[in-house]
CSV table of C-alpha atoms and ligand atoms in Angstrom, one decimal:
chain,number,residue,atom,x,y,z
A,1,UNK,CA,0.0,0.0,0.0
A,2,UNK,CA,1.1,3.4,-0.5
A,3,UNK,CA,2.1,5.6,2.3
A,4,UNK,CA,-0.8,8.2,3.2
A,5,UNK,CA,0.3,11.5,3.9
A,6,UNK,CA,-1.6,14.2,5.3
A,7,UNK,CA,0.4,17.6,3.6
A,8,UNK,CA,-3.1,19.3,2.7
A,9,UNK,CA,-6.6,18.3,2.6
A,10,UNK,CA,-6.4,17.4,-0.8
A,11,UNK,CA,-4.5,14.3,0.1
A,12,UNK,CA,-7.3,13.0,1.7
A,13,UNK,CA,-10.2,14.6,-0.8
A,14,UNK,CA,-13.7,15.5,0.3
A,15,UNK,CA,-14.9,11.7,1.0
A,16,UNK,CA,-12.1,10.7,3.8
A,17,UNK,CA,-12.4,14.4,5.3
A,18,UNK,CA,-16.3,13.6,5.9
A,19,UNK,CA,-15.5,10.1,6.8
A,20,UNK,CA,-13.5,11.8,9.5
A,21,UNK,CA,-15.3,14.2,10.6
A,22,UNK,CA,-17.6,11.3,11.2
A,23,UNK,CA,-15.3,9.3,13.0
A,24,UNK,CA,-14.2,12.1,15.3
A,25,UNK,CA,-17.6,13.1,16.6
A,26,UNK,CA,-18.4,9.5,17.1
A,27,UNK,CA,-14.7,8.9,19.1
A,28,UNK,CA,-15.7,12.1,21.0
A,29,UNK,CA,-19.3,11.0,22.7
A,30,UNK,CA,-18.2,7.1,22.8
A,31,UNK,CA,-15.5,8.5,25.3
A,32,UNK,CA,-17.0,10.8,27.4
A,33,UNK,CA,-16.6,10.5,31.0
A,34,UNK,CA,-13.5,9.0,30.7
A,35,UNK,CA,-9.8,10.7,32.2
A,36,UNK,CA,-8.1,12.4,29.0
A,37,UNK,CA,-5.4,9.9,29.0
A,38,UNK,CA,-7.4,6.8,29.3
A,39,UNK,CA,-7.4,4.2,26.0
A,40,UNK,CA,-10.1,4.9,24.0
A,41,UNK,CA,-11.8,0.9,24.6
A,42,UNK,CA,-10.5,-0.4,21.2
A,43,UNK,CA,-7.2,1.4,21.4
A,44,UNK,CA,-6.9,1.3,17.1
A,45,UNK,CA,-3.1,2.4,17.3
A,46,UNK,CA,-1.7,0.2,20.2
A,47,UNK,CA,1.8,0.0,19.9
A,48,UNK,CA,2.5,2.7,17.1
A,49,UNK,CA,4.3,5.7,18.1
A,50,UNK,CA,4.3,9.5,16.4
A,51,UNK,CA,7.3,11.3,16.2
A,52,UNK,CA,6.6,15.2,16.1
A,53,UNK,CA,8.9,17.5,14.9
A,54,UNK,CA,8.3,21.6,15.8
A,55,UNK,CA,10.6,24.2,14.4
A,56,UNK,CA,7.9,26.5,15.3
A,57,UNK,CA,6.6,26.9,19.0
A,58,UNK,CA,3.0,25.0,19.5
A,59,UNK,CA,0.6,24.4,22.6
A,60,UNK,CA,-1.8,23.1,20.8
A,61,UNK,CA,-1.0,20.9,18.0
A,62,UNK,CA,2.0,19.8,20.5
A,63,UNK,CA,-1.0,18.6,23.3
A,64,UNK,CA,-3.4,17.7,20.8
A,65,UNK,CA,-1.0,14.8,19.0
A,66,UNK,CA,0.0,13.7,22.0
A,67,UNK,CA,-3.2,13.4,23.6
A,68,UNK,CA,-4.7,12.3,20.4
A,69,UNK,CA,-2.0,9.3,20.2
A,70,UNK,CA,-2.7,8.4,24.2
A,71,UNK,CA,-6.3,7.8,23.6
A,72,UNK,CA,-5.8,5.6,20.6
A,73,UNK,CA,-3.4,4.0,22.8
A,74,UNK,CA,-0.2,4.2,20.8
A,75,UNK,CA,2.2,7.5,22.0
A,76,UNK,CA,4.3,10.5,21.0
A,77,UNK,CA,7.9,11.6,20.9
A,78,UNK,CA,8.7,15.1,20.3
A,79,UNK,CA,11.5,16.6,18.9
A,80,UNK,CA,12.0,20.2,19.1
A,81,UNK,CA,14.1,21.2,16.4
A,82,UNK,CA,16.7,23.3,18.6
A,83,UNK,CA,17.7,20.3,20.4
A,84,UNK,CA,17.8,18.3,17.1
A,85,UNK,CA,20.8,17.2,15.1
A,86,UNK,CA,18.1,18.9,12.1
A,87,UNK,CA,18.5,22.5,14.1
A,88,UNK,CA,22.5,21.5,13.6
A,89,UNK,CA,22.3,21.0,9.7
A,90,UNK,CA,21.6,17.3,9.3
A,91,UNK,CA,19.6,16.8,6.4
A,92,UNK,CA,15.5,17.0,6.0
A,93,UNK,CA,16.1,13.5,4.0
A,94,UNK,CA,18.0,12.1,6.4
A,95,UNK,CA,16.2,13.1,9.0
A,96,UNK,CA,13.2,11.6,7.0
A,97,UNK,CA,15.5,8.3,6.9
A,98,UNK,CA,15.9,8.0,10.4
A,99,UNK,CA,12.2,8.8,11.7
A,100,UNK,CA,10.7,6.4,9.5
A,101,UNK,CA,13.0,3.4,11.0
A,102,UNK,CA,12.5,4.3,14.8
A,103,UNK,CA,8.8,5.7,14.5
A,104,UNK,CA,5.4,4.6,12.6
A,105,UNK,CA,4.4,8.3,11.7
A,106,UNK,CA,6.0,11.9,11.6
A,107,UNK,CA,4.4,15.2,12.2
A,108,UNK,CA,6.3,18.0,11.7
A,109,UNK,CA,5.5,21.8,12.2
A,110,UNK,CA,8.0,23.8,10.0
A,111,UNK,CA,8.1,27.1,8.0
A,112,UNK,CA,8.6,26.7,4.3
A,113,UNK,CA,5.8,24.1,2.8
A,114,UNK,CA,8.8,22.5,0.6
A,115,UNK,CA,10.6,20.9,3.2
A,116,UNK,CA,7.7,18.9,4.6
A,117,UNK,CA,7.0,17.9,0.8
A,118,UNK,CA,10.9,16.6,1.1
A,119,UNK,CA,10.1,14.7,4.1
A,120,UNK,CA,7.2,13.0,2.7
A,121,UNK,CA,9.7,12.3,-0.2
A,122,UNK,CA,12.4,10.8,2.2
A,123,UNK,CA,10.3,9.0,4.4
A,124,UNK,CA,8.5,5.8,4.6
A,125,UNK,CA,5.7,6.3,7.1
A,126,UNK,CA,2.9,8.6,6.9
A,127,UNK,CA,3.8,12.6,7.1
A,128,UNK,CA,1.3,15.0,9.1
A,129,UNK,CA,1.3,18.7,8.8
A,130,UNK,CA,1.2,20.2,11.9
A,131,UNK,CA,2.0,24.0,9.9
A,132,UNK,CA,3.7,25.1,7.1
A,133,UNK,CA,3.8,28.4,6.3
A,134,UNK,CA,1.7,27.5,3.1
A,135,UNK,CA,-1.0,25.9,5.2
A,136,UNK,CA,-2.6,24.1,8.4
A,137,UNK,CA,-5.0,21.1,7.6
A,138,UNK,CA,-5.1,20.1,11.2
A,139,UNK,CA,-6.8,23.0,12.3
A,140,UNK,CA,-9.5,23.3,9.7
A,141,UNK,CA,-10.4,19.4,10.7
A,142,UNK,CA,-10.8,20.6,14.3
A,143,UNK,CA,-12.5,24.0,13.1
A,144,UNK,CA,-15.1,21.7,10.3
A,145,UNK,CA,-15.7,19.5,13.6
A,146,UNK,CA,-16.9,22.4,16.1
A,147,UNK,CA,-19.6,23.8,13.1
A,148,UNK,CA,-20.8,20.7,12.6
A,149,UNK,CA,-21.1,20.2,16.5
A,150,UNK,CA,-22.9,23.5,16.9
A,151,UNK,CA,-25.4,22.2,14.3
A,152,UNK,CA,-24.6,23.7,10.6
A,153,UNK,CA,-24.5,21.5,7.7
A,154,UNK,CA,-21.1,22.5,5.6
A,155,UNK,CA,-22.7,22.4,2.2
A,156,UNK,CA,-23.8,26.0,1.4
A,157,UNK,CA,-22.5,27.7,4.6
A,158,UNK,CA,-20.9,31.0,4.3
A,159,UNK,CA,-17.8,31.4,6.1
A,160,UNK,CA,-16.1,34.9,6.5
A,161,UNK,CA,-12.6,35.6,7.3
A,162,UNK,CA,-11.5,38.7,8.6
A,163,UNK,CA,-7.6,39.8,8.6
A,164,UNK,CA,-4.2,38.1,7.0
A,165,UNK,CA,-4.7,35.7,3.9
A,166,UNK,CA,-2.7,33.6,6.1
A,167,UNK,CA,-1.8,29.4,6.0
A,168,UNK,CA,-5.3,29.0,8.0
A,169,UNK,CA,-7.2,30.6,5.0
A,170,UNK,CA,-5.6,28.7,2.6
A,171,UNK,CA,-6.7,25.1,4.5
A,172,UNK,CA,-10.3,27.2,4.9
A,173,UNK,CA,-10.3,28.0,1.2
A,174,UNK,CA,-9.2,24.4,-0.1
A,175,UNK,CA,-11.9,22.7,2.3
A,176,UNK,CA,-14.5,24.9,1.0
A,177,UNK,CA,-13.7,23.1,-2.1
A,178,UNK,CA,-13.7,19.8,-1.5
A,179,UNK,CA,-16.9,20.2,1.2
A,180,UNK,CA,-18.4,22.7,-1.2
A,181,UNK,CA,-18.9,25.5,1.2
A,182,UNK,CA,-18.4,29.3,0.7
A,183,UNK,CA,-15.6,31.6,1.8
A,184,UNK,CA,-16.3,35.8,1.7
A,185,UNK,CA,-12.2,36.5,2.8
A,186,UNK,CA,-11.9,40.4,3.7
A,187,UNK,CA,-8.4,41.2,3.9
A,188,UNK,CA,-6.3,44.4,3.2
A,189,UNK,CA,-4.7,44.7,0.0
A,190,UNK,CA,-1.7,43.0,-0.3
A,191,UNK,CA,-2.1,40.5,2.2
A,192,UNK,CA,-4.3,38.1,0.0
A,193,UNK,CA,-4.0,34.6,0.2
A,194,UNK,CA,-2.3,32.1,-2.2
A,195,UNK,CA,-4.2,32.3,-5.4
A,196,UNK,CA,-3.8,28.7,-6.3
A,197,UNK,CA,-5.9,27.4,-3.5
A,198,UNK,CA,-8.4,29.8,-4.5
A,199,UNK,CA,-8.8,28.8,-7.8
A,200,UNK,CA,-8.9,24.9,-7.0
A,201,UNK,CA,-11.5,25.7,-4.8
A,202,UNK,CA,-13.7,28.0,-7.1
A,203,UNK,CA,-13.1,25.0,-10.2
A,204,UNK,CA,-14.1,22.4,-7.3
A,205,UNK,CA,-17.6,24.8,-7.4
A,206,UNK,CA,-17.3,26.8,-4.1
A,207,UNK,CA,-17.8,30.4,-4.3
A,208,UNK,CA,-14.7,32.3,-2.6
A,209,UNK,CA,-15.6,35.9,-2.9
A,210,UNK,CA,-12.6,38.5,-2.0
A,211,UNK,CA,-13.6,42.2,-0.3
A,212,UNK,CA,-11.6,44.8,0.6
A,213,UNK,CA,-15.1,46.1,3.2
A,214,UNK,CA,-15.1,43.5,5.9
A,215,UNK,CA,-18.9,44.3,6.7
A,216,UNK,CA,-19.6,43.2,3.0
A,217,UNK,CA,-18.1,40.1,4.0
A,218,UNK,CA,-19.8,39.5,7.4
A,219,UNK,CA,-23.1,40.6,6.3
A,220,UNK,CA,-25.7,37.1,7.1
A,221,UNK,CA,-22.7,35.2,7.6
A,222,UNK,CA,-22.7,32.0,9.2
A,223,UNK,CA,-19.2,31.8,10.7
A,224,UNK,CA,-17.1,34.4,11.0
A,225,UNK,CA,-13.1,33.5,12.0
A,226,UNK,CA,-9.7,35.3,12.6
A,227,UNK,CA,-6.5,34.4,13.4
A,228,UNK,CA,-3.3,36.7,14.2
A,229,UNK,CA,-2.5,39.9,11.9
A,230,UNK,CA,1.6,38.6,12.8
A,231,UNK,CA,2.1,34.6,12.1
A,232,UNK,CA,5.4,33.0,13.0
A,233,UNK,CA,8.0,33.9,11.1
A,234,UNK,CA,6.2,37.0,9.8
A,235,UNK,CA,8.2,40.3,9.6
A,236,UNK,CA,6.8,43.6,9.1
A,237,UNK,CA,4.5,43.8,12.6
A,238,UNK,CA,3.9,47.5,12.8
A,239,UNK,CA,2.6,47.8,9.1
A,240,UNK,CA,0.7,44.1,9.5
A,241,UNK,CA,-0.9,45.6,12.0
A,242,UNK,CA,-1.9,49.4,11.2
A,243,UNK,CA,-3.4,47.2,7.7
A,244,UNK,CA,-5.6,44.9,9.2
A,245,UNK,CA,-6.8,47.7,11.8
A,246,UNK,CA,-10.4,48.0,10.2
A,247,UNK,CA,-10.6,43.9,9.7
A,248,UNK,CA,-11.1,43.3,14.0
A,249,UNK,CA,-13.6,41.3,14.6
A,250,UNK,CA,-15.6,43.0,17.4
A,251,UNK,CA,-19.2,43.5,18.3
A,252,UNK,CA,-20.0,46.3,16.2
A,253,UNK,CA,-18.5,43.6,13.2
A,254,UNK,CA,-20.5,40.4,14.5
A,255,UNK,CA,-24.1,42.7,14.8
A,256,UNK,CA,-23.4,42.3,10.6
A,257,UNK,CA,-23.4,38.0,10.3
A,258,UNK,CA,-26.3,35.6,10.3
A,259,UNK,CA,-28.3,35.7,13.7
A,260,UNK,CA,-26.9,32.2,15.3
A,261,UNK,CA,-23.6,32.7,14.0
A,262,UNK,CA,-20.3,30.9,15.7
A,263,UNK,CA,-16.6,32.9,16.3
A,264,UNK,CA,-14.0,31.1,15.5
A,265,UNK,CA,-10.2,31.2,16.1
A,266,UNK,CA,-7.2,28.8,15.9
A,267,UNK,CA,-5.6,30.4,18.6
A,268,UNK,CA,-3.2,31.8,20.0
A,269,UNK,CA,-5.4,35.1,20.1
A,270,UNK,CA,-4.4,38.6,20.4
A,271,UNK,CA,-6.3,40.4,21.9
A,272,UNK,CA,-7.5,43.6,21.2
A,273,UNK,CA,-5.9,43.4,17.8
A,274,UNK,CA,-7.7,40.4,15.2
A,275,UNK,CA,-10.3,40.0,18.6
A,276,UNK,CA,-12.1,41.9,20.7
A,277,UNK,CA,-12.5,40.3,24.7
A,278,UNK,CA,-16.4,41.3,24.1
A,279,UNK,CA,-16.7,38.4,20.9
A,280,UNK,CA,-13.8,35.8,21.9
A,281,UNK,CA,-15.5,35.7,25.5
A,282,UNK,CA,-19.0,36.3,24.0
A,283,UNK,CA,-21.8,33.7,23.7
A,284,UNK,CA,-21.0,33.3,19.8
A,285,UNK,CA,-17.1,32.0,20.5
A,286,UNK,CA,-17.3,28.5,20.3
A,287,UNK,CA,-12.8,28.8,20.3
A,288,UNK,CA,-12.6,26.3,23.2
A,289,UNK,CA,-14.9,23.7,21.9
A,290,UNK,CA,-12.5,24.1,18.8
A,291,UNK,CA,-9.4,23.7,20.8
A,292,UNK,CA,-10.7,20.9,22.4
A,293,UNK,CA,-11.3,19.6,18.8
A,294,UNK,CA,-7.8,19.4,17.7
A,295,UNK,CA,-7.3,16.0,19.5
A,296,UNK,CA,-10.6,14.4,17.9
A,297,UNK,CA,-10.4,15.7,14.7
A,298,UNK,CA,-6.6,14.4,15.0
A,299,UNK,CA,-7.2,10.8,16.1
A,300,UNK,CA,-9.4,10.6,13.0
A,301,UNK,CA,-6.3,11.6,10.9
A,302,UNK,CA,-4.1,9.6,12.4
A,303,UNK,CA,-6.3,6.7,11.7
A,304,UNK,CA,-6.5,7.8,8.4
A,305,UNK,CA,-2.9,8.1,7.2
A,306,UNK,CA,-2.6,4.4,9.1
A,307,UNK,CA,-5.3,3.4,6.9
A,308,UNK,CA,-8.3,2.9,9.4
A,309,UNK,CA,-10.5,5.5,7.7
B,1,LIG,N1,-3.8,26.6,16.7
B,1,LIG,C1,-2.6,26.1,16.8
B,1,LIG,O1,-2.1,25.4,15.9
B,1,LIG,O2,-2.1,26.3,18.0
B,1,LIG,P1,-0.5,26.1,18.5
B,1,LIG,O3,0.3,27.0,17.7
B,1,LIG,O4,-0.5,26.3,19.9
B,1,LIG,O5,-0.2,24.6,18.1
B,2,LIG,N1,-1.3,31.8,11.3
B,2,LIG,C1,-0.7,31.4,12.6
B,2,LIG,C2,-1.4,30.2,13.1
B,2,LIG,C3,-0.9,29.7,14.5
B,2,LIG,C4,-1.5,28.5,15.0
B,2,LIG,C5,0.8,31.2,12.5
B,2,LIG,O1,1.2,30.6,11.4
B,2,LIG,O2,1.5,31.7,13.3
């Protein structure tokens, strides 16, 4: 069989990432009740251990694997790239080389998208994304998890994003696509997200509308979501910032979307810049359900790139 890697959501197409999304809700009530580090009862990944890689600092993603790997009753090692022979110049294939003999899965959180896609090249057990600077899969699992939790179907649901055409949009924009939902992104000019996920997504037959007026873009929609104005790596704060002023969500901005609509954020949140405390504390922030969600969503990829799913 060939190896499954989970780079983008693409990998998996729209079929697995509703088989999924399926499998995580279901994980999620069979276990309830139980401590977070108990087995789940049939403990699908007994014995297999992930190795995660982070060149980027992570709270989430770094819990949420581990956690996720605990409950399907395999386990994690984690690698933190300044402490690695990789933050000293040995190679991302032979790195790649060595991971795939001592572990049963990588995930790896790392800046430029091309060195995961050389780690996928170089290994032989599955790859996870856990960030690039290109994009974030993970997250939009967890996020597609919490809408469907609060009770909105994905087809036909408008989604607004307010800020950076950041890695997060791009995962939005390429699930729209293959879950043929819609994205209105508002972001300052010159900040716009890659172009190539757009377009796969609008051929795929979701509509991805781009406005320079967020309240154009907020107006009856049904979930609005942020993320930083500053993402790792990014230079250029101060400008970044002064931009992406107007895009905040706050409450005068929310009074605009669909009565009933959810927040969302990937978190970490800055507040008082992309959020105000009034809508990330409001009743319409669902952010800790979807934090929660990275460790279901991610047990149902794990299981996927091991071929469960
Ligand atoms: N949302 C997210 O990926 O959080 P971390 O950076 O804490 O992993
Ligand atoms: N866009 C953010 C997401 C953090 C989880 C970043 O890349 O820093």
């Amino acid at each position: 069989m060939t190896v499954r890697h989970f780079l983008n959501l693409s990998d998996a197409g729209g079929d697995a990432l509703a088989a999924m999304l399926n499998d995580a809700m279901a994980r999620k009530d069979a276990r309830r009740g139980l401590p977070k580090g108990q087995p789940d009862a049939d403990a699908p990944l007994a014995g297999r251990v992930l190795a995660m890689v982070f060149e980027k600092n992570s709270t989430r993603t770094r819990v949420s694997f581990d956690m996720a790997m605990r409950q399907l009753g395999g386990s994690a090692v984690i690698l933190d790239a300044g402490t690695t022979q990789l933050g000293r110049g040995e190679t991302i294939a032979d790195t790649a080389r060595v991971l795939s003999r001592m572990a049963d899965a990588i995930m790896i959180r790392t800046s430029d998208h091309a060195k995961i896609e050389e780690l996928a090249a170089y290994a032989s057990v599955p790859v996870i994304n856990g960030l690039t600077d290109l994009s974030h899969p993970c997250q939009i699992m967890a996020d597609l998890e919490t809408v469907l939790e609060h009770g909105k179907a994905l087809p036909g649901l408008e989604v607004a994003w307010l800020g950076d055409g950041n890695n997060v949009l791009n995962s939005i924009i390429e699930a729209a696509g293959l879950l043929k939902f819609n994205v209105r992104v508002a972001v300052p000019e010159g900040y716009d997200s890659d172009p190539h996920f757009i377009s796969a997504a609008r051929s795929a037959g979701a509509s991805i509308s781009v406005h320079r007026d967020p309240r154009t873009a907020v107006q009856g929609a049904d979930v609005i979501v942020t993320d930083t104005w500053v993402s790792m790596g990014q230079t250029g704060a101060d400008a970044r910032i002064a931009a992406m002023a107007p895009y905040q969500v706050n409450e005068a901005l929310m009074a605009h979307a669909a009565s009933g609509a959810l927040f969302l954020h990937c978190l970490p949140a800055h507040r008082g810049e992309e959020v105000t405390d009034g809508v990330i504390d409001g009743p319409q922030s669902v952010v800790w359900d979807e934090a929660e969600n990275r460790i279901h969503a991610q047990k149902a990829v794990l299981r996927w790139v091991f071929g469960q799913l």
